[in-house]
């Protein structure tokens, strides 16, 4: 039986740190995450939707506003680490990484063997907007591949994703696809 994907996937480069979670840690994260009111993320989503509308009718103004938004996000992220999840910073690794991203999951390569873990906490900074997401999910698979980017390929389905977070991912992927298509057309 062929699996049908709910969202399209794109290769992307993000800044990401991750840490495996036990079932208890995951449940604790999920309950705290659901209780959080993330006003900044809500504002980012609303602003992103409005920026998209402005870009459609006034491309230069849209670009200027997008640059200001990226600058503000970058300044915010230098003062408050993405996700502000203290337990993630102990022994985790943050790096610019090539990933395969969708609105419901992520795949990436790592040298860390994660076979025994069931859940994962991820802090992701999307580029070029510098928007940050703190997400958790089920590890779907860890496959030994000895790829040039890492020894293992890890696939994670996001769990407990808020509608605003999913919308931010969809918007980011749409913008990434638009940039890629523009670059391809410019190269022809």
mmCIF file of C-alpha atoms in Angstrom:
data_model
loop_
_atom_site.group_PDB
_atom_site.id
_atom_site.type_symbol
_atom_site.label_atom_id
_atom_site.label_comp_id
_atom_site.label_asym_id
_atom_site.label_seq_id
_atom_site.Cartn_x
_atom_site.Cartn_y
_atom_site.Cartn_z
ATOM 1 C CA UNK A 1 0.000 0.000 0.000
ATOM 2 C CA UNK A 2 1.424 3.375 -0.995
ATOM 3 C CA UNK A 3 1.560 6.049 1.706
ATOM 4 C CA UNK A 4 -0.029 9.388 0.750
ATOM 5 C CA UNK A 5 1.614 12.441 2.233
ATOM 6 C CA UNK A 6 -0.518 15.149 3.784
ATOM 7 C CA UNK A 7 1.941 17.947 2.911
ATOM 8 C CA UNK A 8 4.679 18.357 0.351
ATOM 9 C CA UNK A 9 8.315 18.114 1.452
ATOM 10 C CA UNK A 10 11.195 20.349 0.428
ATOM 11 C CA UNK A 11 14.919 20.251 1.018
ATOM 12 C CA UNK A 12 15.917 23.228 3.119
ATOM 13 C CA UNK A 13 18.727 24.592 5.252
ATOM 14 C CA UNK A 14 17.840 25.558 8.840
ATOM 15 C CA UNK A 15 19.607 26.158 12.117
ATOM 16 C CA UNK A 16 18.542 23.328 14.363
ATOM 17 C CA UNK A 17 19.294 21.676 17.649
ATOM 18 C CA UNK A 18 17.681 18.477 18.840
ATOM 19 C CA UNK A 19 17.548 16.090 21.743
ATOM 20 C CA UNK A 20 15.899 12.704 22.163
ATOM 21 C CA UNK A 21 13.173 12.578 24.818
ATOM 22 C CA UNK A 22 11.847 9.787 26.987
ATOM 23 C CA UNK A 23 8.088 9.213 26.984
ATOM 24 C CA UNK A 24 7.779 11.050 30.328
ATOM 25 C CA UNK A 25 9.809 14.038 29.094
ATOM 26 C CA UNK A 26 7.724 14.149 25.942
ATOM 27 C CA UNK A 27 4.433 14.178 27.868
ATOM 28 C CA UNK A 28 5.767 16.944 30.118
ATOM 29 C CA UNK A 29 6.855 18.993 27.089
ATOM 30 C CA UNK A 30 3.497 18.431 25.370
ATOM 31 C CA UNK A 31 1.465 19.617 28.362
ATOM 32 C CA UNK A 32 3.685 22.703 28.844
ATOM 33 C CA UNK A 33 3.646 23.441 25.110
ATOM 34 C CA UNK A 34 -0.145 23.277 24.963
ATOM 35 C CA UNK A 35 -0.439 25.664 27.917
ATOM 36 C CA UNK A 36 1.972 28.241 26.497
ATOM 37 C CA UNK A 37 0.509 31.326 24.934
ATOM 38 C CA UNK A 38 3.052 32.334 22.406
ATOM 39 C CA UNK A 39 2.102 35.873 21.522
ATOM 40 C CA UNK A 40 5.265 36.365 19.477
ATOM 41 C CA UNK A 41 4.582 33.312 17.319
ATOM 42 C CA UNK A 42 0.979 34.433 16.787
ATOM 43 C CA UNK A 43 2.178 37.890 15.755
ATOM 44 C CA UNK A 44 4.753 36.316 13.427
ATOM 45 C CA UNK A 45 2.051 34.257 11.744
ATOM 46 C CA UNK A 46 -0.313 37.204 11.297
ATOM 47 C CA UNK A 47 2.536 39.404 10.060
ATOM 48 C CA UNK A 48 3.667 36.722 7.626
ATOM 49 C CA UNK A 49 0.211 36.417 6.096
ATOM 50 C CA UNK A 50 -0.087 40.192 5.740
ATOM 51 C CA UNK A 51 3.433 40.446 4.271
ATOM 52 C CA UNK A 52 2.452 37.892 1.651
ATOM 53 C CA UNK A 53 -0.557 40.038 0.674
ATOM 54 C CA UNK A 54 1.541 43.238 0.576
ATOM 55 C CA UNK A 55 4.215 41.535 -1.580
ATOM 56 C CA UNK A 56 1.542 40.561 -4.088
ATOM 57 C CA UNK A 57 0.370 44.137 -4.638
ATOM 58 C CA UNK A 58 3.523 46.146 -3.756
ATOM 59 C CA UNK A 59 6.635 43.967 -4.236
ATOM 60 C CA UNK A 60 9.220 46.554 -3.119
ATOM 61 C CA UNK A 61 7.290 47.557 -0.004
ATOM 62 C CA UNK A 62 6.750 43.881 0.792
ATOM 63 C CA UNK A 63 10.468 43.233 0.466
ATOM 64 C CA UNK A 64 11.350 46.151 2.761
ATOM 65 C CA UNK A 65 8.859 44.987 5.396
ATOM 66 C CA UNK A 66 10.153 41.402 5.105
ATOM 67 C CA UNK A 67 13.717 42.626 5.669
ATOM 68 C CA UNK A 68 12.655 44.568 8.765
ATOM 69 C CA UNK A 69 10.836 41.501 10.083
ATOM 70 C CA UNK A 70 13.904 39.315 9.496
ATOM 71 C CA UNK A 71 16.105 41.850 11.263
ATOM 72 C CA UNK A 72 13.784 41.962 14.283
ATOM 73 C CA UNK A 73 13.666 38.141 14.421
ATOM 74 C CA UNK A 74 17.458 37.962 14.231
ATOM 75 C CA UNK A 75 17.828 40.491 17.071
ATOM 76 C CA UNK A 76 15.265 38.592 19.137
ATOM 77 C CA UNK A 77 17.045 35.278 18.590
ATOM 78 C CA UNK A 78 20.397 36.678 19.691
ATOM 79 C CA UNK A 79 18.868 37.696 23.041
ATOM 80 C CA UNK A 80 16.432 34.821 23.597
ATOM 81 C CA UNK A 81 17.585 31.463 22.324
ATOM 82 C CA UNK A 82 15.011 29.793 20.024
ATOM 83 C CA UNK A 83 12.483 27.870 22.028
ATOM 84 C CA UNK A 84 13.969 28.860 25.392
ATOM 85 C CA UNK A 85 13.849 25.245 26.494
ATOM 86 C CA UNK A 86 16.626 24.968 29.093
ATOM 87 C CA UNK A 87 16.755 21.184 29.135
ATOM 88 C CA UNK A 88 17.511 21.149 25.426
ATOM 89 C CA UNK A 89 20.776 23.041 25.769
ATOM 90 C CA UNK A 90 22.460 20.373 27.884
ATOM 91 C CA UNK A 91 24.470 18.184 25.546
ATOM 92 C CA UNK A 92 22.505 18.976 22.416
ATOM 93 C CA UNK A 93 24.019 20.120 19.177
ATOM 94 C CA UNK A 94 23.032 23.238 17.257
ATOM 95 C CA UNK A 95 24.109 23.610 13.690
ATOM 96 C CA UNK A 96 23.125 24.797 10.257
ATOM 97 C CA UNK A 97 21.708 21.634 8.737
ATOM 98 C CA UNK A 98 20.295 20.389 5.469
ATOM 99 C CA UNK A 99 16.863 18.926 6.194
ATOM 100 C CA UNK A 100 13.849 17.633 4.343
ATOM 101 C CA UNK A 101 10.958 19.614 5.811
ATOM 102 C CA UNK A 102 7.181 19.493 5.609
ATOM 103 C CA UNK A 103 4.353 20.981 7.652
ATOM 104 C CA UNK A 104 4.031 17.714 9.563
ATOM 105 C CA UNK A 105 7.588 16.385 9.897
ATOM 106 C CA UNK A 106 11.286 16.578 9.230
ATOM 107 C CA UNK A 107 14.088 14.292 8.065
ATOM 108 C CA UNK A 108 17.792 14.947 8.629
ATOM 109 C CA UNK A 109 21.166 13.259 8.953
ATOM 110 C CA UNK A 110 23.203 12.941 12.134
ATOM 111 C CA UNK A 111 26.114 10.958 13.485
ATOM 112 C CA UNK A 112 24.251 10.300 16.757
ATOM 113 C CA UNK A 113 22.770 6.814 17.103
ATOM 114 C CA UNK A 114 19.157 7.403 18.183
ATOM 115 C CA UNK A 115 17.761 3.886 17.837
ATOM 116 C CA UNK A 116 16.479 3.518 21.397
ATOM 117 C CA UNK A 117 14.622 6.842 21.591
ATOM 118 C CA UNK A 118 10.954 7.299 20.813
ATOM 119 C CA UNK A 119 10.518 11.068 20.862
ATOM 120 C CA UNK A 120 12.575 14.128 19.963
ATOM 121 C CA UNK A 121 12.607 17.802 20.880
ATOM 122 C CA UNK A 122 13.705 20.153 18.081
ATOM 123 C CA UNK A 123 14.422 23.876 18.039
ATOM 124 C CA UNK A 124 14.389 25.106 14.462
ATOM 125 C CA UNK A 125 15.285 28.524 13.119
ATOM 126 C CA UNK A 126 13.923 28.993 9.601
ATOM 127 C CA UNK A 127 15.989 30.915 7.074
ATOM 128 C CA UNK A 128 15.953 33.615 5.823
ATOM 129 C CA UNK A 129 13.100 34.837 8.087
ATOM 130 C CA UNK A 130 14.883 33.758 11.321
ATOM 131 C CA UNK A 131 11.507 32.619 12.672
ATOM 132 C CA UNK A 132 11.974 30.070 15.459
ATOM 133 C CA UNK A 133 9.945 27.010 16.330
ATOM 134 C CA UNK A 134 10.240 24.680 19.300
ATOM 135 C CA UNK A 135 8.671 21.379 18.225
ATOM 136 C CA UNK A 136 8.528 17.801 19.398
ATOM 137 C CA UNK A 137 7.555 14.635 17.659
ATOM 138 C CA UNK A 138 7.672 10.893 17.268
ATOM 139 C CA UNK A 139 10.822 9.421 15.785
ATOM 140 C CA UNK A 140 9.435 7.461 12.829
ATOM 141 C CA UNK A 141 12.710 5.872 11.810
ATOM 142 C CA UNK A 142 16.453 5.951 12.290
ATOM 143 C CA UNK A 143 18.247 4.279 9.418
ATOM 144 C CA UNK A 144 21.986 3.712 9.158
ATOM 145 C CA UNK A 145 23.004 5.188 5.807
ATOM 146 C CA UNK A 146 26.611 6.464 6.079
ATOM 147 C CA UNK A 147 25.680 9.561 4.079
ATOM 148 C CA UNK A 148 28.183 12.398 3.675
ATOM 149 C CA UNK A 149 25.989 14.509 6.010
ATOM 150 C CA UNK A 150 25.772 11.868 8.742
ATOM 151 C CA UNK A 151 25.796 8.227 9.613
ATOM 152 C CA UNK A 152 22.048 8.025 10.352
ATOM 153 C CA UNK A 153 18.952 9.354 8.634
ATOM 154 C CA UNK A 154 16.326 10.387 11.208
ATOM 155 C CA UNK A 155 12.668 10.967 10.343
ATOM 156 C CA UNK A 156 10.369 12.700 12.838
ATOM 157 C CA UNK A 157 6.618 13.368 12.674
ATOM 158 C CA UNK A 158 5.704 16.515 14.601
ATOM 159 C CA UNK A 159 3.276 15.961 17.466
ATOM 160 C CA UNK A 160 1.252 18.575 19.321
ATOM 161 C CA UNK A 161 1.771 21.099 16.515
ATOM 162 C CA UNK A 162 -0.296 24.245 17.034
ATOM 163 C CA UNK A 163 -2.229 25.600 14.075
ATOM 164 C CA UNK A 164 -0.088 28.773 14.064
ATOM 165 C CA UNK A 165 3.116 26.674 13.971
ATOM 166 C CA UNK A 166 1.831 24.548 11.127
ATOM 167 C CA UNK A 167 0.750 27.658 9.236
ATOM 168 C CA UNK A 168 4.227 29.156 9.748
ATOM 169 C CA UNK A 169 5.786 25.995 8.290
ATOM 170 C CA UNK A 170 3.387 25.999 5.323
ATOM 171 C CA UNK A 171 4.114 29.657 4.635
ATOM 172 C CA UNK A 172 7.874 29.084 4.920
ATOM 173 C CA UNK A 173 7.731 26.133 2.508
ATOM 174 C CA UNK A 174 5.611 28.099 0.042
ATOM 175 C CA UNK A 175 8.139 30.962 0.097
ATOM 176 C CA UNK A 176 11.035 28.501 -0.272
ATOM 177 C CA UNK A 177 9.392 26.879 -3.276
ATOM 178 C CA UNK A 178 8.687 30.301 -4.819
ATOM 179 C CA UNK A 179 12.333 31.375 -4.376
ATOM 180 C CA UNK A 180 13.564 28.091 -5.849
ATOM 181 C CA UNK A 181 11.307 28.416 -8.901
ATOM 182 C CA UNK A 182 12.373 32.055 -9.442
ATOM 183 C CA UNK A 183 16.035 31.010 -9.276
ATOM 184 C CA UNK A 184 15.438 28.183 -11.724
ATOM 185 C CA UNK A 185 13.664 30.524 -14.166
ATOM 186 C CA UNK A 186 16.458 33.105 -13.836
ATOM 187 C CA UNK A 187 19.002 30.363 -14.613
ATOM 188 C CA UNK A 188 17.223 29.320 -17.837
#
